[in-house]
Every structure is written in C-alpha cells, then in structure tokens.
C-alpha cells in the first residue's frame, strides 16, 4: 500500500468523526479525538517491536510514562520549551529502549514478554517511590502547555490539530523506516532469524533498533500527553495500559500501519459507544475481541498484509 493510501485512511477516520464535531463540538468529543491520535502513535510504536521485529513486549506503557515524565520534568524544573522537551523526551525514552533491549534481546516469546512486563512495573514503582523528583503518588501538576509565537495552547482544538500533525509525522516516518533496508532486515529476522544470520544480517543490532524506535515514538506520545493533560501520576502508566496498546496492534493487524490506526480507533471509540450499556460494556468488548481472534486471528487489516509484505520487499518493491 502506498503512503498516500495511509493518508486517505487517516483522512477517512477524520471524516467519519466530523459529523460528531459539527453536531456537538464540545470538549468531550475533542478529548476522544485527541485520545485516538495519542493511541495511534502508541500502537504504531509497539507495532515496530511486535509486528515488524517479532519481539513480544508487554511493558510499552513504561516508555509512554518515561516520555511523559521526562518532558514534564524538563519543562517544570529547567523551564524548557515544549518544542524542545518533546524531542528530548523522545530521545531519552529511545535510550531507555536500548537500555532495556541490551540485556534481554536474545530472549524470545513468553520469556521476553515476562521480562518486559517486569520492566514496566519497575518503571512505575520508580515513579511512585522517587518522591524527591516525581512527587510519588501525588504526581506532577502544572505542566505547561505548548506556546508557539506567543500563542499558548489553551483550547482542545489546539491540541487536536497538534496531535493530528504528530500522528501524521509518525505514520510518515514509520512508513519510510519499514520500507527501507532497516524494514526489510527486520522482516527477514521476524520470518527466519537463522536465515537472516546466514546472509549477514545481525539480529541483535536490528532488534535493538526496533526497541529504540518503538520507545522513541512512545516517548513522543507521552510528552504530548503530559502537556495536554497538565498533570501526570504513576497511575496513568499501569500494566493494563500496555495490554490495551497490545490489543490495538493485535486487533488491527500486526505488521500493518493501517491496522495500527484502525485498532487504535476501535479500542478508543468502542468503550464510549457502549456507555449506554455501562454495566456490560467491558464484557461486550471482551467477547467481541475473543470472537475476532477466533474468526480473524490476523486482525482486521493484517492477514493479506502479512502474507505479501515480506515477499514483495524481497523482490525490491516498495509497496507492503
């Protein structure tokens, strides 16, 4: 699929939600739209690790939290601008991705999942107990909003357009990475690591690269979230957040950029659409996901993509 088709998909999502904006342009609707944008970035970032590199990671909320705390601390304690804090936080988070990946990258499957799950909990406990820096369970309030040419982002509409730009940039960059030599090598490692080694590809190098890239983009989402909500605490980055992001990747389809977008949209909007059956909405969502896994295990957008992606790249095509 060409890059313009991904843009069409994103535009289609926006058009589908446009009637809601026109009928009731309120903060609640905009908040949902902004949340969708954040989770599109998070889903894409985890898909680099799981879908393309084939590494089963269960602690992605930790990277999300590191990005949020790094950005918040830079702005609160060093008076750094949001436009500097966001890329700085993303780079810091990417370095933590390398730090995590270095000792565990040779693990596979469940073992890697358990280690990354433990990493996620360790990070959350650091946020809770490092009171002198993070204020512990009380969290960090008063995180500054972005300011551009003297204009301060105060309205949700401002943040909506900002996350729209960040999501579009993330889609573009991930697309370029996946359709480069890096992406081909990641897919080769995912399909057959022994074969990859035999033709001179270094699996450890590219797996570490996948962890760093995935963490980097999760840091972007975290930095945005911190400034948008103006308050963060350890409770915002729990294990269930990692599971939720993982569900988006699986539901939409692993190794699929449109799948990541679709999974994020579905799992953010579904709880809101089911509010009228509040007592049963989580049960209904669970049943729907189980049924989808039974009848379409590759996800909504993953089956055909996974079958063709690797072989097209082998032939030198730039389409997934």
CSV table of N, CA and C in Angstrom, one decimal, residues 225-312:
chain,number,residue,atom,x,y,z
A,225,UNK,N,1.0,13.9,25.9
A,225,UNK,CA,0.0,13.7,26.9
A,225,UNK,C,0.3,14.5,28.1
A,226,UNK,N,1.5,14.6,28.6
A,226,UNK,CA,1.8,15.4,29.8
A,226,UNK,C,1.4,16.9,29.6
A,227,UNK,N,1.7,17.5,28.5
A,227,UNK,CA,1.4,18.9,28.3
A,227,UNK,C,-0.1,19.0,28.0
A,228,UNK,N,-0.7,18.1,27.4
A,228,UNK,CA,-2.2,18.2,27.1
A,228,UNK,C,-3.0,18.1,28.4
A,229,UNK,N,-2.7,17.1,29.3
A,229,UNK,CA,-3.5,16.9,30.4
A,229,UNK,C,-3.0,17.8,31.6
A,230,UNK,N,-1.8,18.3,31.5
A,230,UNK,CA,-1.1,19.2,32.5
A,230,UNK,C,-0.9,18.5,33.9
A,231,UNK,N,-1.2,17.3,34.0
A,231,UNK,CA,-0.9,16.5,35.2
A,231,UNK,C,-0.7,15.1,34.9
A,232,UNK,N,0.4,14.5,35.5
A,232,UNK,CA,0.6,13.1,35.3
A,232,UNK,C,0.9,12.4,36.7
A,233,UNK,N,0.6,11.2,36.8
A,233,UNK,CA,0.9,10.4,38.0
A,233,UNK,C,1.2,8.9,37.6
A,234,UNK,N,1.8,8.2,38.5
A,234,UNK,CA,2.2,6.8,38.1
A,234,UNK,C,0.9,5.9,37.7
A,235,UNK,N,-0.2,6.3,38.2
A,235,UNK,CA,-1.4,5.5,37.9
A,235,UNK,C,-1.8,5.6,36.4
A,236,UNK,N,-1.2,6.5,35.7
A,236,UNK,CA,-1.6,6.7,34.3
A,236,UNK,C,-0.8,5.7,33.4
A,237,UNK,N,0.1,4.9,34.0
A,237,UNK,CA,1.0,4.1,33.2
A,237,UNK,C,1.1,2.7,33.7
A,238,UNK,N,0.0,2.1,33.9
A,238,UNK,CA,-0.1,0.8,34.5
A,238,UNK,C,0.0,-0.3,33.5
A,239,UNK,N,0.1,-1.6,34.0
A,239,UNK,CA,0.2,-2.7,33.1
A,239,UNK,C,-1.0,-2.8,32.1
A,240,UNK,N,-2.2,-2.5,32.6
A,240,UNK,CA,-3.3,-2.6,31.7
A,240,UNK,C,-3.2,-1.6,30.5
A,241,UNK,N,-2.5,-0.5,30.7
A,241,UNK,CA,-2.3,0.4,29.5
A,241,UNK,C,-1.4,-0.3,28.5
A,242,UNK,N,-0.4,-1.1,28.9
A,242,UNK,CA,0.4,-1.9,28.0
A,242,UNK,C,-0.5,-2.9,27.3
A,243,UNK,N,-1.4,-3.6,28.0
A,243,UNK,CA,-2.3,-4.6,27.4
A,243,UNK,C,-3.2,-3.9,26.4
A,244,UNK,N,-3.7,-2.7,26.7
A,244,UNK,CA,-4.6,-2.0,25.8
A,244,UNK,C,-3.9,-1.7,24.5
A,245,UNK,N,-2.6,-1.2,24.6
A,245,UNK,CA,-1.9,-0.9,23.4
A,245,UNK,C,-1.6,-2.2,22.6
A,246,UNK,N,-1.3,-3.3,23.3
A,246,UNK,CA,-1.0,-4.5,22.6
A,246,UNK,C,-2.3,-5.0,21.9
A,247,UNK,N,-3.5,-4.9,22.5
A,247,UNK,CA,-4.7,-5.3,21.9
A,247,UNK,C,-5.0,-4.5,20.6
A,248,UNK,N,-4.6,-3.2,20.6
A,248,UNK,CA,-4.8,-2.4,19.4
A,248,UNK,C,-4.0,-3.0,18.2
A,249,UNK,N,-2.8,-3.4,18.5
A,249,UNK,CA,-1.9,-3.9,17.5
A,249,UNK,C,-2.5,-5.2,17.0
A,250,UNK,N,-2.9,-6.1,17.9
A,250,UNK,CA,-3.4,-7.4,17.5
A,250,UNK,C,-4.7,-7.3,16.8
A,251,UNK,N,-5.6,-6.4,17.3
A,251,UNK,CA,-6.9,-6.2,16.7
A,251,UNK,C,-6.8,-5.7,15.3
A,252,UNK,N,-6.0,-4.7,15.1
A,252,UNK,CA,-5.9,-4.1,13.8
A,252,UNK,C,-5.1,-4.9,12.8
A,253,UNK,N,-4.1,-5.6,13.3
A,253,UNK,CA,-3.3,-6.5,12.5
A,253,UNK,C,-1.8,-6.1,12.7
A,254,UNK,N,-1.0,-7.1,13.1
A,254,UNK,CA,0.4,-6.9,13.3
A,254,UNK,C,1.1,-6.6,12.0
A,255,UNK,N,2.2,-5.9,12.0
A,255,UNK,CA,2.9,-5.6,10.8
A,255,UNK,C,2.1,-4.8,9.7
A,256,UNK,N,1.2,-4.0,10.2
A,256,UNK,CA,0.3,-3.2,9.3
A,256,UNK,C,0.1,-1.8,9.9
A,257,UNK,N,0.5,-0.8,9.1
A,257,UNK,CA,0.3,0.5,9.6
A,257,UNK,C,-1.2,0.9,9.6
A,258,UNK,N,-1.9,0.6,8.6
A,258,UNK,CA,-3.4,0.9,8.7
A,258,UNK,C,-4.0,0.1,9.8
A,259,UNK,N,-3.5,-1.1,10.1
A,259,UNK,CA,-4.1,-1.9,11.1
A,259,UNK,C,-3.9,-1.3,12.5
A,260,UNK,N,-2.7,-0.7,12.7
A,260,UNK,CA,-2.4,0.0,14.0
A,260,UNK,C,-3.4,1.2,14.1
A,261,UNK,N,-3.6,1.9,13.0
A,261,UNK,CA,-4.6,3.1,13.1
A,261,UNK,C,-6.0,2.6,13.4
A,262,UNK,N,-6.4,1.5,12.7
A,262,UNK,CA,-7.8,1.0,12.9
A,262,UNK,C,-7.9,0.5,14.3
A,263,UNK,N,-7.0,-0.3,14.8
A,263,UNK,CA,-7.0,-0.8,16.1
A,263,UNK,C,-7.2,0.2,17.2
A,264,UNK,N,-6.4,1.3,17.0
A,264,UNK,CA,-6.5,2.4,18.0
A,264,UNK,C,-7.9,3.1,17.9
A,265,UNK,N,-8.4,3.3,16.7
A,265,UNK,CA,-9.7,4.0,16.6
A,265,UNK,C,-10.8,3.1,17.3
A,266,UNK,N,-10.7,1.8,17.0
A,266,UNK,CA,-11.8,0.9,17.5
A,266,UNK,C,-11.7,0.8,19.0
A,267,UNK,N,-10.6,0.6,19.6
A,267,UNK,CA,-10.5,0.4,21.0
A,267,UNK,C,-10.6,1.7,21.9
A,268,UNK,N,-10.5,2.8,21.2
A,268,UNK,CA,-10.8,4.1,21.9
A,268,UNK,C,-12.2,4.4,21.8
A,269,UNK,N,-12.8,4.2,20.7
A,269,UNK,CA,-14.2,4.6,20.5
A,269,UNK,C,-15.2,3.6,21.0
A,270,UNK,N,-14.8,2.3,21.0
A,270,UNK,CA,-15.8,1.3,21.5
A,270,UNK,C,-16.3,1.5,22.9
A,271,UNK,N,-15.4,1.8,23.9
A,271,UNK,CA,-16.0,2.0,25.2
A,271,UNK,C,-16.9,3.2,25.3
A,272,UNK,N,-16.6,4.2,24.5
A,272,UNK,CA,-17.5,5.4,24.5
A,272,UNK,C,-18.9,5.1,23.9
A,273,UNK,N,-18.9,4.3,22.8
A,273,UNK,CA,-20.1,4.0,22.1
A,273,UNK,C,-21.0,3.0,22.9
A,274,UNK,N,-20.3,2.3,23.8
A,274,UNK,CA,-21.1,1.3,24.6
A,274,UNK,C,-21.4,1.8,26.0
A,275,UNK,N,-21.3,3.1,26.2
A,275,UNK,CA,-21.6,3.7,27.5
A,275,UNK,C,-23.1,3.5,27.9
A,276,UNK,N,-24.0,3.3,27.0
A,276,UNK,CA,-25.4,3.2,27.3
A,276,UNK,C,-25.6,1.8,27.9
A,277,UNK,N,-24.7,0.9,27.8
A,277,UNK,CA,-24.8,-0.4,28.5
A,277,UNK,C,-23.6,-0.5,29.5
A,278,UNK,N,-23.5,0.5,30.3
A,278,UNK,CA,-22.3,0.7,31.1
A,278,UNK,C,-21.9,-0.5,31.9
A,279,UNK,N,-22.9,-1.3,32.4
A,279,UNK,CA,-22.6,-2.4,33.3
A,279,UNK,C,-22.0,-3.6,32.5
A,280,UNK,N,-22.2,-3.6,31.2
A,280,UNK,CA,-21.8,-4.7,30.4
A,280,UNK,C,-20.8,-4.4,29.3
A,281,UNK,N,-20.3,-3.1,29.2
A,281,UNK,CA,-19.6,-2.7,28.1
A,281,UNK,C,-18.2,-3.4,28.0
A,282,UNK,N,-17.5,-3.6,29.1
A,282,UNK,CA,-16.2,-4.2,29.1
A,282,UNK,C,-16.4,-5.7,28.7
A,283,UNK,N,-17.5,-6.3,29.2
A,283,UNK,CA,-17.7,-7.7,28.9
A,283,UNK,C,-18.0,-7.9,27.4
A,284,UNK,N,-18.8,-6.9,26.8
A,284,UNK,CA,-19.1,-7.0,25.4
A,284,UNK,C,-17.8,-6.8,24.6
A,285,UNK,N,-17.0,-5.8,25.0
A,285,UNK,CA,-15.7,-5.6,24.3
A,285,UNK,C,-14.9,-6.9,24.3
A,286,UNK,N,-14.8,-7.5,25.5
A,286,UNK,CA,-14.0,-8.7,25.6
A,286,UNK,C,-14.5,-9.8,24.7
A,287,UNK,N,-15.8,-10.0,24.7
A,287,UNK,CA,-16.4,-11.1,23.8
A,287,UNK,C,-16.2,-10.8,22.4
A,288,UNK,N,-16.3,-9.5,22.0
A,288,UNK,CA,-16.0,-9.1,20.6
A,288,UNK,C,-14.6,-9.4,20.2
A,289,UNK,N,-13.6,-9.1,21.1
A,289,UNK,CA,-12.2,-9.3,20.8
A,289,UNK,C,-11.9,-10.8,20.7
A,290,UNK,N,-12.5,-11.6,21.6
A,290,UNK,CA,-12.3,-13.1,21.5
A,290,UNK,C,-12.9,-13.7,20.2
A,291,UNK,N,-14.1,-13.2,19.8
A,291,UNK,CA,-14.7,-13.7,18.6
A,291,UNK,C,-13.8,-13.3,17.4
A,292,UNK,N,-13.3,-12.1,17.4
A,292,UNK,CA,-12.5,-11.6,16.3
A,292,UNK,C,-11.2,-12.5,16.2
A,293,UNK,N,-10.6,-12.8,17.4
A,293,UNK,CA,-9.4,-13.6,17.4
A,293,UNK,C,-9.7,-15.0,16.9
A,294,UNK,N,-10.9,-15.5,17.1
A,294,UNK,CA,-11.2,-16.9,16.6
A,294,UNK,C,-11.4,-16.9,15.1
A,295,UNK,N,-12.2,-15.9,14.6
A,295,UNK,CA,-12.6,-15.9,13.2
A,295,UNK,C,-11.6,-15.1,12.3
A,296,UNK,N,-10.9,-14.2,12.9
A,296,UNK,CA,-9.9,-13.4,12.1
A,296,UNK,C,-8.6,-13.2,12.9
A,297,UNK,N,-7.9,-14.2,13.1
A,297,UNK,CA,-6.7,-14.1,14.0
A,297,UNK,C,-5.6,-13.2,13.6
A,298,UNK,N,-5.6,-12.8,12.3
A,298,UNK,CA,-4.5,-11.9,11.9
A,298,UNK,C,-4.9,-10.4,12.0
A,299,UNK,N,-6.1,-10.2,12.6
A,299,UNK,CA,-6.6,-8.8,12.8
A,299,UNK,C,-7.4,-8.3,11.5
A,300,UNK,N,-8.0,-7.2,11.7
A,300,UNK,CA,-8.8,-6.6,10.7
A,300,UNK,C,-8.0,-6.3,9.4
A,301,UNK,N,-6.8,-5.9,9.5
A,301,UNK,CA,-6.0,-5.4,8.4
A,301,UNK,C,-4.7,-6.2,8.2
A,302,UNK,N,-4.6,-7.3,8.9
A,302,UNK,CA,-3.3,-8.0,9.0
A,302,UNK,C,-3.1,-9.2,8.1
A,303,UNK,N,-4.1,-9.9,7.7
A,303,UNK,CA,-4.0,-11.2,7.1
A,303,UNK,C,-3.3,-11.1,5.7
A,304,UNK,N,-3.9,-10.4,4.8
A,304,UNK,CA,-3.3,-10.2,3.5
A,304,UNK,C,-1.9,-9.6,3.5
A,305,UNK,N,-1.9,-8.5,4.4
A,305,UNK,CA,-0.6,-7.8,4.5
A,305,UNK,C,0.5,-8.7,5.0
A,306,UNK,N,0.3,-9.5,5.9
A,306,UNK,CA,1.4,-10.4,6.4
A,306,UNK,C,1.8,-11.4,5.4
A,307,UNK,N,0.9,-11.8,4.6
A,307,UNK,CA,1.2,-12.8,3.5
A,307,UNK,C,2.1,-12.2,2.4
A,308,UNK,N,1.9,-11.0,2.1
A,308,UNK,CA,2.5,-10.4,1.0
A,308,UNK,C,3.7,-9.5,1.3
A,309,UNK,N,3.7,-8.9,2.5
A,309,UNK,CA,4.7,-7.9,2.8
A,309,UNK,C,6.2,-8.3,2.6
A,310,UNK,N,6.5,-9.4,3.2
A,310,UNK,CA,7.9,-9.9,3.2
A,310,UNK,C,8.3,-10.2,1.8
A,311,UNK,N,7.5,-10.9,1.1
A,311,UNK,CA,7.9,-11.4,-0.3
A,311,UNK,C,8.0,-10.2,-1.3
A,312,UNK,N,7.1,-9.2,-1.1
A,312,UNK,CA,7.2,-8.0,-2.0
A,312,UNK,C,8.5,-7.3,-1.7
